[in-house]
Amino acid sequence: MVWMFSASFKPLGEVMRTPPTWIPLQPTVNNYKEVFRQVPFAKYYLNSVIVAIIVIGSVLITSSLAAYVFAKFEFPGKQIWFFLILSSLMVPFQVRMIPLYRISVSMGITDTLFGVSFPWLVDAFGIFLMRQFIITIPTELIEVARIDGASEPLIFWRVILPNCKQALSALAIFTFAWNWEEFLWPLIASNSNASRTIPIGLQSFAEQYGSNVHWQMAGAVVAIVPLLLVFMLLEKQFVEGITMTGLKG
């Protein structure tokens, strides 16, 4: 990663130099200018951000709701349903890819940002993670709220969610990380720049300018900057959320 960052500021001749140099002798930002000039990286960036927002929002809502039901309610077949949800984690995405694509085509959402987001709107891992946290929230808090006349949606909003902030933060970071670098489904579901994301943009860029290693390194740096920023800014919440979920679960 250090060499990638260093090479992104070097001219091509210095990148190919032997022995390599870690610190650019002739630092330049032209590589970054060329990346944004040659391909619509700004559009790819915007698409990736929109897809990430859609997926994170959906995963947080569906995971916390389903986890609340599995953690605090009793109903016939509860364990079987939870087992089936966890079992879906063992099914490779490649097995579900063709059915998902056929569904997307029938819904008319291919080559749209919603279509790129579609397979990840519900996440079994998110349900499991949130259940492990919610199950440790004292049931007495919920019972007191019910005695006071609170409805189930109000209990979920006022009692459950405020006690799950750390777990929600960890899940949001997890979801953002793997969604930002997802490659296979966006490659299949996007046919134009209108819905292509950063990984697809990088792949297309590498195909067109494979010999320009310095440009590729600049593109790679541009792609990973959001991941680094998110982790650096939210590292504390991420670690606390994972630690507390693991300890309490």
Coordinates of C-alpha atoms in Angstrom, one line a residue:
M1 CA 0.0 0.0 0.0
V2 CA 2.9 2.3 0.8
W3 CA 4.4 1.7 -2.6
M4 CA 1.1 2.2 -4.3
F5 CA 0.6 5.6 -2.7
S6 CA 4.2 6.5 -3.5
A7 CA 3.9 5.4 -7.1
S8 CA 0.7 7.4 -7.6
F9 CA 2.9 10.6 -7.4
K10 CA 5.7 9.4 -9.7
P11 CA 6.1 9.7 -13.5
L12 CA 6.1 6.4 -15.3
G13 CA 9.8 6.4 -15.8
E14 CA 10.4 6.6 -12.1
V15 CA 7.8 3.9 -11.3
M16 CA 9.6 1.4 -13.6
R17 CA 13.0 2.4 -12.2
T18 CA 15.3 -0.3 -10.8
P19 CA 15.9 -0.4 -7.9
P20 CA 12.6 1.2 -6.9
T21 CA 12.4 4.4 -4.9
W22 CA 10.0 4.8 -1.9
I23 CA 10.0 8.6 -1.9
P24 CA 9.2 10.2 -5.3
L25 CA 12.2 12.0 -6.7
Q26 CA 9.9 14.1 -9.0
P27 CA 6.5 14.2 -7.2
T28 CA 3.6 15.1 -9.4
V29 CA -0.2 15.2 -9.2
N30 CA -0.7 14.8 -13.0
N31 CA -1.5 11.1 -12.5
Y32 CA -4.6 12.0 -10.5
K33 CA -5.6 14.6 -13.1
E34 CA -5.2 12.0 -15.9
V35 CA -7.3 9.5 -14.0
F36 CA -10.3 11.9 -13.7
R37 CA -9.7 13.1 -17.3
Q38 CA -9.6 9.7 -19.0
V39 CA -12.5 8.1 -17.2
P40 CA -15.6 9.5 -15.4
F41 CA -14.3 8.7 -11.9
A42 CA -16.4 11.4 -10.4
K43 CA -19.6 9.7 -11.7
Y44 CA -18.3 6.3 -10.5
Y45 CA -17.7 7.8 -7.1
L46 CA -21.1 9.3 -6.9
N47 CA -22.7 6.0 -7.9
S48 CA -20.7 4.1 -5.3
V49 CA -21.7 6.6 -2.6
I50 CA -25.4 6.3 -3.5
V51 CA -25.3 2.5 -3.6
A52 CA -23.6 2.5 -0.3
I53 CA -26.2 4.7 1.3
I54 CA -29.1 2.6 -0.1
V55 CA -27.5 -0.6 1.1
I56 CA -26.4 0.6 4.5
G57 CA -29.8 2.2 5.2
S58 CA -31.7 -1.0 4.1
V59 CA -29.4 -3.3 6.0
L60 CA -29.6 -1.3 9.3
I61 CA -33.4 -1.2 9.1
T62 CA -34.1 -4.8 8.1
S63 CA -31.4 -6.3 10.3
S64 CA -32.4 -4.5 13.5
L65 CA -36.1 -5.2 12.9
A66 CA -35.5 -8.9 12.2
A67 CA -33.0 -9.2 15.1
Y68 CA -35.5 -7.6 17.5
V69 CA -38.1 -10.2 16.5
F70 CA -35.7 -13.2 16.9
A71 CA -34.3 -11.9 20.1
K72 CA -37.4 -10.8 22.1
F73 CA -40.4 -12.6 20.6
E74 CA -41.5 -16.2 20.7
F75 CA -43.3 -17.8 17.8
P76 CA -43.6 -21.2 16.2
G77 CA -40.6 -22.2 14.1
K78 CA -38.5 -19.4 15.5
Q79 CA -35.3 -21.5 15.7
I80 CA -35.9 -23.1 12.4
W81 CA -36.3 -19.7 10.6
F82 CA -33.2 -18.4 12.3
F83 CA -31.2 -21.5 11.3
L84 CA -32.4 -21.0 7.7
I85 CA -31.3 -17.4 7.7
L86 CA -27.8 -18.3 9.0
S87 CA -27.6 -21.2 6.5
S88 CA -27.9 -18.7 3.7
L89 CA -24.5 -17.4 4.7
M90 CA -23.1 -20.8 3.4
V91 CA -24.6 -20.4 0.0
P92 CA -22.0 -18.9 -2.4
F93 CA -23.2 -15.7 -4.2
Q94 CA -22.4 -17.4 -7.5
V95 CA -25.3 -19.8 -6.9
R96 CA -27.8 -17.0 -6.4
M97 CA -26.4 -14.8 -9.1
I98 CA -28.4 -16.1 -12.0
P99 CA -31.8 -16.1 -10.2
L100 CA -31.1 -12.6 -8.9
Y101 CA -30.3 -11.4 -12.3
R102 CA -33.5 -12.9 -13.8
I103 CA -35.5 -11.2 -11.0
S104 CA -33.7 -7.9 -11.7
V105 CA -34.5 -8.2 -15.4
S106 CA -38.2 -9.0 -14.7
M107 CA -38.4 -6.0 -12.4
G108 CA -36.7 -3.7 -14.9
I109 CA -34.0 -2.6 -12.5
T110 CA -30.9 -3.6 -14.4
D111 CA -28.4 -0.8 -15.2
T112 CA -29.9 1.2 -12.3
L113 CA -28.3 2.1 -8.9
F114 CA -31.2 0.3 -7.2
G115 CA -30.5 -2.8 -9.3
V116 CA -26.8 -2.7 -8.3
S117 CA -28.0 -2.4 -4.6
F118 CA -30.7 -5.1 -4.9
P119 CA -28.9 -8.3 -3.7
W120 CA -27.6 -6.6 -0.6
L121 CA -30.7 -4.9 0.8
V122 CA -31.1 -7.7 3.4
D123 CA -28.1 -9.2 5.1
A124 CA -28.1 -12.5 7.1
F125 CA -24.9 -11.5 8.9
G126 CA -26.4 -8.2 9.9
I127 CA -29.4 -10.0 11.4
F128 CA -27.1 -12.3 13.3
L129 CA -24.9 -9.5 14.6
M130 CA -27.8 -7.4 15.7
R131 CA -29.6 -10.3 17.4
Q132 CA -26.4 -11.1 19.4
F133 CA -26.6 -7.6 20.8
I134 CA -30.3 -7.1 21.2
I135 CA -30.7 -10.5 23.0
T136 CA -28.6 -9.0 25.9
I137 CA -30.9 -6.0 26.4
P138 CA -32.9 -6.6 29.6
T139 CA -36.4 -7.8 28.8
E140 CA -37.5 -5.8 31.9
L141 CA -37.0 -2.6 30.0
I142 CA -39.4 -3.8 27.3
E143 CA -42.0 -5.0 29.8
V144 CA -41.9 -1.7 31.6
A145 CA -42.5 0.2 28.3
R146 CA -45.4 -2.1 27.5
I147 CA -47.0 -1.6 30.9
D148 CA -46.7 2.2 30.3
G149 CA -48.7 1.6 27.1
A150 CA -46.0 1.9 24.5
S151 CA -46.6 0.2 21.2
E152 CA -44.1 -2.2 19.7
P153 CA -42.9 0.3 17.1
L154 CA -42.4 2.8 19.9
I155 CA -40.5 0.3 22.0
F156 CA -38.3 -0.5 19.1
W157 CA -37.6 3.2 18.4
R158 CA -37.2 4.4 22.0
V159 CA -35.8 1.4 23.8
I160 CA -34.1 -1.0 21.4
L161 CA -32.3 1.3 18.9
P162 CA -30.8 3.7 21.6
N163 CA -29.2 0.7 23.2
C164 CA -27.8 -0.6 19.9
K165 CA -25.8 2.4 18.6
Q166 CA -22.4 0.7 18.9
A167 CA -23.7 -2.5 17.1
L168 CA -25.3 -0.4 14.4
S169 CA -22.1 1.6 13.9
A170 CA -20.1 -1.6 13.5
L171 CA -22.6 -3.1 11.1
A172 CA -22.7 0.1 9.1
I173 CA -18.9 0.1 8.7
F174 CA -18.8 -3.6 7.8
T175 CA -21.6 -3.1 5.2
F176 CA -19.8 0.0 3.7
A177 CA -16.5 -1.8 3.5
W178 CA -17.6 -4.9 1.6
N179 CA -20.2 -3.0 -0.5
W180 CA -17.6 -0.4 -1.6
E181 CA -15.3 -3.0 -3.0
E182 CA -18.0 -5.3 -4.5
F183 CA -17.1 -6.2 -8.0
L184 CA -19.0 -9.2 -9.5
W185 CA -22.6 -8.1 -9.2
P186 CA -22.1 -4.5 -10.3
L187 CA -20.2 -5.9 -13.3
I188 CA -23.2 -8.0 -14.3
A189 CA -26.0 -5.5 -13.3
S190 CA -24.5 -2.3 -14.9
N191 CA -24.2 -1.8 -18.6
S192 CA -23.3 1.9 -18.7
N193 CA -21.6 4.6 -16.7
A194 CA -25.0 5.6 -15.3
S195 CA -24.7 2.7 -12.8
R196 CA -21.1 1.7 -12.8
T197 CA -19.3 1.9 -9.4
I198 CA -15.6 2.4 -8.5
P199 CA -14.4 -1.2 -8.8
I200 CA -15.9 -1.5 -12.3
G201 CA -14.4 1.9 -13.2
L202 CA -11.0 0.7 -12.0
Q203 CA -11.3 -2.5 -14.0
S204 CA -12.3 -0.6 -17.2
F205 CA -9.5 1.9 -16.6
A206 CA -6.9 -0.9 -16.2
E207 CA -8.1 -2.5 -19.5
Q208 CA -7.7 0.7 -21.4
Y209 CA -4.5 2.0 -19.8
G210 CA -2.8 -1.2 -18.6
S211 CA 0.7 0.0 -19.5
N212 CA 0.3 3.2 -17.5
V213 CA 1.1 1.8 -14.1
H214 CA 1.4 5.2 -12.4
W215 CA -2.2 6.1 -13.5
Q216 CA -3.4 2.8 -12.2
M217 CA -1.8 3.4 -8.8
A218 CA -3.5 6.8 -8.7
G219 CA -6.8 5.3 -9.5
A220 CA -6.3 2.6 -6.8
V221 CA -5.5 5.3 -4.2
V222 CA -8.6 7.3 -5.2
A223 CA -10.7 4.1 -4.7
I224 CA -9.5 3.2 -1.2
V225 CA -9.4 6.7 0.3
P226 CA -13.1 6.5 1.5
L227 CA -12.4 3.2 3.2
L228 CA -9.4 4.6 5.0
L229 CA -11.2 7.7 6.0
V230 CA -14.3 5.8 7.3
F231 CA -12.1 3.5 9.4
M232 CA -9.9 6.2 10.7
L233 CA -12.8 8.4 11.7
L234 CA -15.0 5.6 13.1
E235 CA -12.4 3.2 14.4
K236 CA -13.4 3.6 18.0
Q237 CA -17.1 2.9 17.3
F238 CA -16.2 -0.1 15.2
V239 CA -14.0 -1.7 17.7
E240 CA -16.4 -1.0 20.6
G241 CA -19.3 -2.4 18.6
I242 CA -17.5 -5.6 17.7
T243 CA -16.1 -6.1 21.2
M244 CA -19.4 -5.5 23.0
T245 CA -21.3 -7.7 20.5
G246 CA -18.8 -10.5 21.0
L247 CA -18.7 -10.3 24.7
K248 CA -22.4 -9.9 25.2
G249 CA -23.3 -12.5 22.6

